[in-house]
mmCIF file of N, CA and C and ligand atoms in Angstrom:
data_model
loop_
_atom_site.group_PDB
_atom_site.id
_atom_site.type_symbol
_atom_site.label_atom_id
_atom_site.label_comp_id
_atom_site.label_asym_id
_atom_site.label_seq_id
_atom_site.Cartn_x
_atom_site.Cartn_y
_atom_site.Cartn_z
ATOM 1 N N UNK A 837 13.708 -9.857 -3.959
ATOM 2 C CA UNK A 837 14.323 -9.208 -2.784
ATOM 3 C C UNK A 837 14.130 -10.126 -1.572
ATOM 4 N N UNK A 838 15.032 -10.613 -1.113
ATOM 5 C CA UNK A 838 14.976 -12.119 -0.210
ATOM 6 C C UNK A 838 14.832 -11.587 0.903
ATOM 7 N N UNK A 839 15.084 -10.478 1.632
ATOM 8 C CA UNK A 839 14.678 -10.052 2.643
ATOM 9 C C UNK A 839 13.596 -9.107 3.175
ATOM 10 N N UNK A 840 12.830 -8.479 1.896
ATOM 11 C CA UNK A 840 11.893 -7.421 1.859
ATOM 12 C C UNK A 840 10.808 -8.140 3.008
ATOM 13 N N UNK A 841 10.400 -7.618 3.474
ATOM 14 C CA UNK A 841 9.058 -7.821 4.064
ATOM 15 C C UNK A 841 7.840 -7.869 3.518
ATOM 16 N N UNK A 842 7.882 -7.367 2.359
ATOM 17 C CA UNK A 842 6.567 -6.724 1.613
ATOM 18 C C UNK A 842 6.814 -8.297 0.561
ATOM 19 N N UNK A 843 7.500 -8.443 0.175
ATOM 20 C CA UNK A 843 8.300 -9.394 -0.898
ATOM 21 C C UNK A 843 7.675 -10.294 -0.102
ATOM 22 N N UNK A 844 7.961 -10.590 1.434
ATOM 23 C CA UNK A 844 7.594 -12.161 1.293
ATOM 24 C C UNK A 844 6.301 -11.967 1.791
ATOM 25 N N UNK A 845 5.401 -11.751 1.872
ATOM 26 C CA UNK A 845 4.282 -11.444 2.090
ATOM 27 C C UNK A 845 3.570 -11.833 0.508
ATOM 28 N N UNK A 846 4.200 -10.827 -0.046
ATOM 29 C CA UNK A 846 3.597 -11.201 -1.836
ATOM 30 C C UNK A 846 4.006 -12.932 -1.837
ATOM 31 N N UNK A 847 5.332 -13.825 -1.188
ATOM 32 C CA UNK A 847 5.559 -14.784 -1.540
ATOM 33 C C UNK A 847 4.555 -16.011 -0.649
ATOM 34 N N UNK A 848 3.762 -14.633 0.447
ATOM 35 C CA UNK A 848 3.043 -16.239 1.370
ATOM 36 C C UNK A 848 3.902 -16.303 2.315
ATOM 37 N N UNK A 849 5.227 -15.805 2.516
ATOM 38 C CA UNK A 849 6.371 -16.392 3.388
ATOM 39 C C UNK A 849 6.036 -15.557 4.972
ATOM 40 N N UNK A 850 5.193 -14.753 5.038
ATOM 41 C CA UNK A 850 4.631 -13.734 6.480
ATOM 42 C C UNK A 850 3.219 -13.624 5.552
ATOM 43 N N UNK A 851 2.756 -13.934 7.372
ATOM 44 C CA UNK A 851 0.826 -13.143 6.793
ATOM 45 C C UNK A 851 0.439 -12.368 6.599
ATOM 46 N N UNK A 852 -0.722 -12.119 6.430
ATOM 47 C CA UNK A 852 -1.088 -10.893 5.996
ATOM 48 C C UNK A 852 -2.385 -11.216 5.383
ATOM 49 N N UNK A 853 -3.503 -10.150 5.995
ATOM 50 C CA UNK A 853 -4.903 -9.821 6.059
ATOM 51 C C UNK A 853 -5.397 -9.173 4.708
ATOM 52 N N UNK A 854 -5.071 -10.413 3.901
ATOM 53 C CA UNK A 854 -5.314 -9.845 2.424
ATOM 54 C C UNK A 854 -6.945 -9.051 1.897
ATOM 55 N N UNK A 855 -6.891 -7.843 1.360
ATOM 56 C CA UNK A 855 -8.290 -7.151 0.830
ATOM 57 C C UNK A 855 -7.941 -7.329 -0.792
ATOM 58 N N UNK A 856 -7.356 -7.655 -1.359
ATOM 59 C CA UNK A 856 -7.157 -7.729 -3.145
ATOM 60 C C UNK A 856 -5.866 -8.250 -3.121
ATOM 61 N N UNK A 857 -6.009 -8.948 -4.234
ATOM 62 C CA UNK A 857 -5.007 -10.041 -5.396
ATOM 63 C C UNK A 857 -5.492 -10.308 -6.947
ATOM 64 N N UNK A 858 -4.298 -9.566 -7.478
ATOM 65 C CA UNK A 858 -4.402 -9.870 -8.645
ATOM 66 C C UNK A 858 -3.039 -10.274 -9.055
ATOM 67 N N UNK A 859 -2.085 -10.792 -10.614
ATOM 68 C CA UNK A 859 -1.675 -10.736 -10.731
ATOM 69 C C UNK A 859 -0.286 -9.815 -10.627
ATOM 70 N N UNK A 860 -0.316 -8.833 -10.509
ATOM 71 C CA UNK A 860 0.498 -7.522 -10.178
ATOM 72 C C UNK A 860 0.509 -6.739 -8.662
ATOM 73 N N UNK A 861 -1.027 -6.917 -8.548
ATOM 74 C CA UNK A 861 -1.099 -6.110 -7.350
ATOM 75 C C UNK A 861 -1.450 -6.516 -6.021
ATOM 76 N N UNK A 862 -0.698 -6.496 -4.676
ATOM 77 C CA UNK A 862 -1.750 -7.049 -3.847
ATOM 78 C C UNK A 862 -1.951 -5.988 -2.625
ATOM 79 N N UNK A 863 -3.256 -6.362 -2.134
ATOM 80 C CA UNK A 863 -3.641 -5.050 -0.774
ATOM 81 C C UNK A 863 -3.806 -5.879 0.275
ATOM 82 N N UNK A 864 -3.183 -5.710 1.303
ATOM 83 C CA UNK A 864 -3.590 -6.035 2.594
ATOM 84 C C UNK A 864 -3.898 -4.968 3.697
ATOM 85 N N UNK A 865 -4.263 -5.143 4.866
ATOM 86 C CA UNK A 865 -4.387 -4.542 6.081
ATOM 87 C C UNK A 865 -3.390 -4.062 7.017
ATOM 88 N N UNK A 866 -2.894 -2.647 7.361
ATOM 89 C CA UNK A 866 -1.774 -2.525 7.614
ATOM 90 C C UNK A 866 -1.644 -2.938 9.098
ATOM 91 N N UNK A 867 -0.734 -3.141 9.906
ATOM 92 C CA UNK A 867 -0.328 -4.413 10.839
ATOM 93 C C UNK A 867 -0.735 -3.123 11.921
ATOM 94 N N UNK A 868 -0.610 -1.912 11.865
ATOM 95 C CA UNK A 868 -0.787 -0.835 13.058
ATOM 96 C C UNK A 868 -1.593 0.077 12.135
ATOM 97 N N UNK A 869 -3.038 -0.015 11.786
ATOM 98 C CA UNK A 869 -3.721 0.652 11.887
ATOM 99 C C UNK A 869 -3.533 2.439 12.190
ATOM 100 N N UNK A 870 -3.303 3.094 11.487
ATOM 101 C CA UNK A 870 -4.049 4.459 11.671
ATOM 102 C C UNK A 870 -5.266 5.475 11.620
ATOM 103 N N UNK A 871 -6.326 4.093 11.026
ATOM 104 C CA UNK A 871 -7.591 4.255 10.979
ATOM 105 C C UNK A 871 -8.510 3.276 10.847
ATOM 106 N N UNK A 872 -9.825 3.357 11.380
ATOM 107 C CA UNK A 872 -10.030 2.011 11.087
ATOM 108 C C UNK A 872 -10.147 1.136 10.130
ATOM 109 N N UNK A 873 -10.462 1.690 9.062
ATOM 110 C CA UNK A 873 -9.689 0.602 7.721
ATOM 111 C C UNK A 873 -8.175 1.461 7.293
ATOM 112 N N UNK A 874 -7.504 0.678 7.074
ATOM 113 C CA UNK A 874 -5.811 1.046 6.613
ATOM 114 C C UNK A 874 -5.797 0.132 5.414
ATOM 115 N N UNK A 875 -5.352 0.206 4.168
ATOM 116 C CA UNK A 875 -5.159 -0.552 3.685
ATOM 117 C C UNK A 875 -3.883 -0.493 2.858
ATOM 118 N N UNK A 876 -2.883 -1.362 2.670
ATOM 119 C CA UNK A 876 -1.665 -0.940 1.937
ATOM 120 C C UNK A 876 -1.733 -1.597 0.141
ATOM 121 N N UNK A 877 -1.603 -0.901 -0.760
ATOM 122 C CA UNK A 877 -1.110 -1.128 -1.684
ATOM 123 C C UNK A 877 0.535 -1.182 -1.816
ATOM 124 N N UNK A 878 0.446 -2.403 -3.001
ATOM 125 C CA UNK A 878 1.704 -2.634 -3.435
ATOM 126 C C UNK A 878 1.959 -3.510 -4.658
ATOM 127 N N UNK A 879 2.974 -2.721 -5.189
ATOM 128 C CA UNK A 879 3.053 -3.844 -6.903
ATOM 129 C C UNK A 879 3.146 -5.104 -6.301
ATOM 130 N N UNK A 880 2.897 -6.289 -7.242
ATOM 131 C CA UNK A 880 4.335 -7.853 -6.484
ATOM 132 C C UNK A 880 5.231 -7.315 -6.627
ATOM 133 N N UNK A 881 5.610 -6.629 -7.849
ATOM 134 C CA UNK A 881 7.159 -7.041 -8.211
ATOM 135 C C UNK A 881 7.789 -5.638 -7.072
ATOM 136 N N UNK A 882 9.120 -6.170 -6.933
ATOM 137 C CA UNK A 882 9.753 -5.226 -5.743
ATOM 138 C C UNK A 882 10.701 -4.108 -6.507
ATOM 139 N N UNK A 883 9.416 -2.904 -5.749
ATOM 140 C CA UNK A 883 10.703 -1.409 -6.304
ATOM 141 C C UNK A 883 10.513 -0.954 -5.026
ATOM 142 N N UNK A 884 12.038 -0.411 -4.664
ATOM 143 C CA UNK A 884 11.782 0.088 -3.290
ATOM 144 C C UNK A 884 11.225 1.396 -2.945
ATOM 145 N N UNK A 885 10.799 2.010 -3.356
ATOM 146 C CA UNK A 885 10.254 3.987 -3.712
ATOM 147 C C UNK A 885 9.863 4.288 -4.834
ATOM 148 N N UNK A 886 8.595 5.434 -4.616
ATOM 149 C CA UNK A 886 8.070 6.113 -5.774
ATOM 150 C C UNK A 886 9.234 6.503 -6.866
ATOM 151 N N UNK A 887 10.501 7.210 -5.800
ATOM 152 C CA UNK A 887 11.440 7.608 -6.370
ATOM 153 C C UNK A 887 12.442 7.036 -7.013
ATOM 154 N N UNK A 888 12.185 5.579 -7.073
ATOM 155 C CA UNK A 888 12.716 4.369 -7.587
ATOM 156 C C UNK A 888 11.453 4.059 -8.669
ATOM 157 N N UNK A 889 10.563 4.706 -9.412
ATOM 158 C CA UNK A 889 9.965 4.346 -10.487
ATOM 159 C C UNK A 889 10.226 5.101 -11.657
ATOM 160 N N UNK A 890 10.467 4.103 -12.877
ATOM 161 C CA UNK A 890 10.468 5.014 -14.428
ATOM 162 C C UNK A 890 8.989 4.830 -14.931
ATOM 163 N N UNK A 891 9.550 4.898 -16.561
ATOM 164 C CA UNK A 891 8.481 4.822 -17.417
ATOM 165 C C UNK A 891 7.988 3.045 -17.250
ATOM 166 N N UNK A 892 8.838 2.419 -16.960
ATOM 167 C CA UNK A 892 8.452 0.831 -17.135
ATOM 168 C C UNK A 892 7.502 1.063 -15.676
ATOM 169 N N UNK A 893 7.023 1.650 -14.855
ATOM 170 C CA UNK A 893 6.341 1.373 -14.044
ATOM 171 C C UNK A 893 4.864 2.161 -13.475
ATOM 172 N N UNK A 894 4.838 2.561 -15.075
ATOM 173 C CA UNK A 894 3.766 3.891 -15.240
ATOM 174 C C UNK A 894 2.086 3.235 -15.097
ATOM 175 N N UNK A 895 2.056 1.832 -15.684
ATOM 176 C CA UNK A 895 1.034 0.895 -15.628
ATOM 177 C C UNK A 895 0.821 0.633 -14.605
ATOM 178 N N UNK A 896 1.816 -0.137 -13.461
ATOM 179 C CA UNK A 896 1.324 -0.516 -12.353
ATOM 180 C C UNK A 896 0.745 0.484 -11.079
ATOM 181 N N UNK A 897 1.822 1.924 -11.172
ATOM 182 C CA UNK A 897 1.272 3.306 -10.813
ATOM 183 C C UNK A 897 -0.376 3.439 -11.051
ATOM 184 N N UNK A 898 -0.634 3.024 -11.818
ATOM 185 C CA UNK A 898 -2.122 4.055 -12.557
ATOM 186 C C UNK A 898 -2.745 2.534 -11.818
ATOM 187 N N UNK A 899 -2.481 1.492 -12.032
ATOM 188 C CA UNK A 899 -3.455 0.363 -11.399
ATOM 189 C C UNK A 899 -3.904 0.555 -10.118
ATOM 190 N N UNK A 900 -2.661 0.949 -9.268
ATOM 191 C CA UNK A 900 -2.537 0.786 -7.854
ATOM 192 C C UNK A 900 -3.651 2.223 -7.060
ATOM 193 N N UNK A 901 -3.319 3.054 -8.147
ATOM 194 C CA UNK A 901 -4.077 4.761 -7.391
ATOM 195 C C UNK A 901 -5.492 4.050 -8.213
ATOM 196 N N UNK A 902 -6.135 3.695 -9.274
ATOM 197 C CA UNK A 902 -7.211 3.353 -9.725
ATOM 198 C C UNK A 902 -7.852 2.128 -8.959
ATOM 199 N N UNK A 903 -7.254 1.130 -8.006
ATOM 200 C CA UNK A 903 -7.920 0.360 -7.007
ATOM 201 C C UNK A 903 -8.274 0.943 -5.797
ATOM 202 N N UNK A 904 -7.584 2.150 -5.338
ATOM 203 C CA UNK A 904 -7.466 2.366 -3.938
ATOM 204 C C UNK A 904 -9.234 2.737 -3.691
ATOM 205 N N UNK A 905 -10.100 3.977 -4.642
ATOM 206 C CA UNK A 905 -11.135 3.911 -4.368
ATOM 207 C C UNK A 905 -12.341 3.104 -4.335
ATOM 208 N N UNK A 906 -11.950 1.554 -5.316
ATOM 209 C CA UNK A 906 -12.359 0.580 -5.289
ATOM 210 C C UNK A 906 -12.357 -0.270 -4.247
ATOM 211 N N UNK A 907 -11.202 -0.515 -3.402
ATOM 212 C CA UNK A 907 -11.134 -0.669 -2.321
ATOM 213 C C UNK A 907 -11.568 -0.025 -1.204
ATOM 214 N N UNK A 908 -11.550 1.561 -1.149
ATOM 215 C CA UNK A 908 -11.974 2.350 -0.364
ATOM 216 C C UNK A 908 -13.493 2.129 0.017
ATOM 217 N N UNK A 909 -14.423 1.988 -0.948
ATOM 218 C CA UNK A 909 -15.747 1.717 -1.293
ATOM 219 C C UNK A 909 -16.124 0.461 -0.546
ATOM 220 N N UNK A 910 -15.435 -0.566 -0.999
ATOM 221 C CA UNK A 910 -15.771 -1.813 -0.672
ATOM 222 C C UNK A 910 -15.696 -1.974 1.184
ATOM 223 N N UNK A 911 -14.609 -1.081 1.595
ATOM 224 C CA UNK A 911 -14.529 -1.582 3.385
ATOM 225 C C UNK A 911 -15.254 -0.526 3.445
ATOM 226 N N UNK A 912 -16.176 0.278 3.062
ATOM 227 C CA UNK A 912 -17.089 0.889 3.579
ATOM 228 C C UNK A 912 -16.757 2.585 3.969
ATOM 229 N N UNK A 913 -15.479 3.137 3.036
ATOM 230 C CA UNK A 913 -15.555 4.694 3.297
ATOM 231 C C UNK A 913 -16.220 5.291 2.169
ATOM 232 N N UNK A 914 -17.400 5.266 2.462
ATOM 233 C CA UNK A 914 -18.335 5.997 1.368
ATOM 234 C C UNK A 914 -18.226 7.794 1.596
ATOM 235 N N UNK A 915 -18.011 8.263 2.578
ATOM 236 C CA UNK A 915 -17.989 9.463 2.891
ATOM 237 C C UNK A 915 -16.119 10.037 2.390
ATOM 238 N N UNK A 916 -15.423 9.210 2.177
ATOM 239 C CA UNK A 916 -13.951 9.399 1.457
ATOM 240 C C UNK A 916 -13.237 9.023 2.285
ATOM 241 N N UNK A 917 -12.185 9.057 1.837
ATOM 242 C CA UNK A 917 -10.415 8.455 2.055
ATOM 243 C C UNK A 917 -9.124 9.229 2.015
ATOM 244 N N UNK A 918 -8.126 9.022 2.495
ATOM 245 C CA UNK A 918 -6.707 9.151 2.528
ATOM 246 C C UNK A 918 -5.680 8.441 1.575
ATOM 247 N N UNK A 919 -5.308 9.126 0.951
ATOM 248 C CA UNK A 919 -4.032 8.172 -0.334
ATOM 249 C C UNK A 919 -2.854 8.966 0.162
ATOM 250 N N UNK A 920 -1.691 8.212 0.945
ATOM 251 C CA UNK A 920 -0.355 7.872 0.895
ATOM 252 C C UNK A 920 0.508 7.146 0.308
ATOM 253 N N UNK A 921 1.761 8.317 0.124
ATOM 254 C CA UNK A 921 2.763 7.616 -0.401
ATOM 255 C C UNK A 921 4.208 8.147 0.580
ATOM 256 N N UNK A 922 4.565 7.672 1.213
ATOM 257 C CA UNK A 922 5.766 7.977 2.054
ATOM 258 C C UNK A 922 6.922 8.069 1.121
ATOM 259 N N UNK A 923 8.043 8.796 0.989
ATOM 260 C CA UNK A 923 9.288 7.918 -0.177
ATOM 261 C C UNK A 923 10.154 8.566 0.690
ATOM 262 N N UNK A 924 11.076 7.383 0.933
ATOM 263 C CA UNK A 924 13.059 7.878 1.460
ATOM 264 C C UNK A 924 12.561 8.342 2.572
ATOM 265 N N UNK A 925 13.708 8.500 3.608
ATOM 266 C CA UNK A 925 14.083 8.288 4.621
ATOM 267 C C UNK A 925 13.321 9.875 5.260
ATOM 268 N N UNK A 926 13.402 10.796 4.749
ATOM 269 C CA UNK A 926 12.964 11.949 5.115
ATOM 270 C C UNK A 926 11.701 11.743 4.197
ATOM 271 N N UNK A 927 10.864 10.922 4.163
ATOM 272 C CA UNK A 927 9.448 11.545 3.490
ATOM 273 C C UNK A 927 8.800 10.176 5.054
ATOM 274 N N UNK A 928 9.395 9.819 5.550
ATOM 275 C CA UNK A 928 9.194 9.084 6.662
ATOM 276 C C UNK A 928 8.690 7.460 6.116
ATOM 277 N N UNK A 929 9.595 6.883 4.899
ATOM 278 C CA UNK A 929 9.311 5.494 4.367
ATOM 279 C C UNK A 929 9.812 4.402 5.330
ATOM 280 N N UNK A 930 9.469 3.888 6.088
ATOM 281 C CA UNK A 930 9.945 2.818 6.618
ATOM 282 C C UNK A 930 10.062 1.028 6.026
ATOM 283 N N UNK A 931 9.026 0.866 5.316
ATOM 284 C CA UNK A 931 9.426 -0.800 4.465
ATOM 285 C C UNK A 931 9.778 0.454 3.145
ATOM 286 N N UNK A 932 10.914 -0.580 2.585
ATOM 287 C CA UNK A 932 11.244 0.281 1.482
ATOM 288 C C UNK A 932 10.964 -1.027 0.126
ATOM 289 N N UNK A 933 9.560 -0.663 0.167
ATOM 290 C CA UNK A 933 8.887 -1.581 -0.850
ATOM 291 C C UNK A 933 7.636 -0.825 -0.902
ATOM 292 N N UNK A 934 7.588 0.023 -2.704
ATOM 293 C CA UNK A 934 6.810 1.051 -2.920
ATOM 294 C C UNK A 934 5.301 0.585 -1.975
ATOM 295 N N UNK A 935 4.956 0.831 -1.002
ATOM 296 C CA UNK A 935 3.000 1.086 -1.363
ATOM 297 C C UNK A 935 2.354 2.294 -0.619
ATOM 298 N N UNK A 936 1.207 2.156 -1.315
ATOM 299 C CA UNK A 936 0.101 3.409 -1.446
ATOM 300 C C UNK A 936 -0.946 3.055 0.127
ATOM 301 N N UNK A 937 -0.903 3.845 0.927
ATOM 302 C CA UNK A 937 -1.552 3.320 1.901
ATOM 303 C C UNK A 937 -3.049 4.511 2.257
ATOM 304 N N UNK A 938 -3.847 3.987 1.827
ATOM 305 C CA UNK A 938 -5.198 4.291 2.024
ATOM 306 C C UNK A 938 -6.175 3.565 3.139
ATOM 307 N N UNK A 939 -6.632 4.934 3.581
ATOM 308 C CA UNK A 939 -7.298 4.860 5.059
ATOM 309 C C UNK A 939 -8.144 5.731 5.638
ATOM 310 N N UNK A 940 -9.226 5.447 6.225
ATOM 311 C CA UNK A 940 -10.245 6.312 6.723
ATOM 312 C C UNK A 940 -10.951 5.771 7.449
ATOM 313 N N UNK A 941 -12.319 6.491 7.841
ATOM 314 C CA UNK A 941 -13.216 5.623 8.402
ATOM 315 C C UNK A 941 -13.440 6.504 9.693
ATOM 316 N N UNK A 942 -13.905 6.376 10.547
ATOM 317 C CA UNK A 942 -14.286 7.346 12.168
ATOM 318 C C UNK A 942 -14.190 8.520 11.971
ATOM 319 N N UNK A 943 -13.263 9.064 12.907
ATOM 320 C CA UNK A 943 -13.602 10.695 12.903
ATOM 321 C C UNK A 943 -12.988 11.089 11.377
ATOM 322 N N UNK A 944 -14.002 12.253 11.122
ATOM 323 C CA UNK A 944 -13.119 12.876 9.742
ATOM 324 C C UNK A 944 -11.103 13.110 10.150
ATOM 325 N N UNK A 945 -10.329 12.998 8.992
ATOM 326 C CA UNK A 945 -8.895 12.929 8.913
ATOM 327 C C UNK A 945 -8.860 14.374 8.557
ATOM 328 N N UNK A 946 -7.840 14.710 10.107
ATOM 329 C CA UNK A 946 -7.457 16.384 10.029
ATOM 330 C C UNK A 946 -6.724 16.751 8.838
ATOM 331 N N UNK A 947 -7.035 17.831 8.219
ATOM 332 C CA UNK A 947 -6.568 18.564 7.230
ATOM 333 C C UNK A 947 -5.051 18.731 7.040
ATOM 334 N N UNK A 948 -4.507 18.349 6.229
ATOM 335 C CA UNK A 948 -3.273 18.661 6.758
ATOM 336 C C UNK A 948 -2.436 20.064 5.159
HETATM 337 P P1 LIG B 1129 5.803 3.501 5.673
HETATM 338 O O1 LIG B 1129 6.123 4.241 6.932
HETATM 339 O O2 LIG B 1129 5.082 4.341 4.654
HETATM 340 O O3 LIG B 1129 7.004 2.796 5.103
HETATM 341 O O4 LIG B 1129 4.731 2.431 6.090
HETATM 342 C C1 LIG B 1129 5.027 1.106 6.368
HETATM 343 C C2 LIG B 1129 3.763 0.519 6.918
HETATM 344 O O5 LIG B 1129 3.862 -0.876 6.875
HETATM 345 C C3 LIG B 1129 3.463 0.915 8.372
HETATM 346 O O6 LIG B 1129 2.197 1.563 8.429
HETATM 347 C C4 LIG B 1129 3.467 -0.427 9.106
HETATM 348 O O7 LIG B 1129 2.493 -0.494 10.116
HETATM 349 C C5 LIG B 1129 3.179 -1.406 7.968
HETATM 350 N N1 LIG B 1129 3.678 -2.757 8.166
HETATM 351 C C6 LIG B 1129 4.926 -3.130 8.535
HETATM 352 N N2 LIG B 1129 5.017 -4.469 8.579
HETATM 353 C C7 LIG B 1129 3.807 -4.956 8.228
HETATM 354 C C8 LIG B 1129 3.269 -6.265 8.076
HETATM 355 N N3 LIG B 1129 4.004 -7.371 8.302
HETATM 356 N N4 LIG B 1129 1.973 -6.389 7.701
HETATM 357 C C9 LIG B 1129 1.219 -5.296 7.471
HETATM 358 N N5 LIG B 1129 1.675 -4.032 7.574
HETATM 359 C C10 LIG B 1129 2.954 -3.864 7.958
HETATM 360 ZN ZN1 LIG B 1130 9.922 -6.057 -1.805
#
């Protein structure tokens, strides 16, 4: 996807405050913060929405929600976290390049 944002980021082509890299998956730091750690998950490969995933993308799903508390741990929310997934225009998705954005940290996150 030659214009994704998320895409060139996975390509190196825009920066980005990398927290994990692996083959499939990478996490960085989200650029506007909603808490003090934010962190975004995202496959490499480019699907634009949850609602844009099948069965071929059931592996990278289960990778991405199975790092977030690994990650969560590591920047230091031992007391817990926030797991987002925005999808389409009315779920309020703005990069339309699936990721999971986990975040916490300061005051407890109001109930919603
Ligand atoms: P969403 O509204 O779920 O699509 O979230 C998109 C998120 O991507 C927002 O929280 C933005 O702050 C974040 N974002 C946009 N561009 C960048 C970027 N270049 N680096 C890091 N985060 C970004
Ligand atoms: Zn992309």
């Amino acid at each position: 996807m030659d214009n994704c944002i998320f895409c060139k980021i996975v390509r190196g082509e825009l920066p980005s405050k990398k927290a994990y890299e692996d083959e499939e998956v990478l996490a960085f730091h989200d650029i506007r913060p909603i808490a003090p750690v934010h962190l975004l998950l995202i496959p490499k490969a480019h699907v634009d929405s949850l609602a844009h995933c099948d069965g071929t993308h059931q592996a990278i799903l289960g990778r991405m929600l199975l790092l977030a508390p690994r990650l969560a741990r590591e920047h230091g929310l031992d007391g817990g976290f926030r797991t987002m997934i925005n999808t389409g225009r009315d779920g309020g998705q703005e990069v339309f390049h699936l990721h999971l954005h986990v975040f916490g940290g300061g005051e407890r996150i109001p109930k919603i």
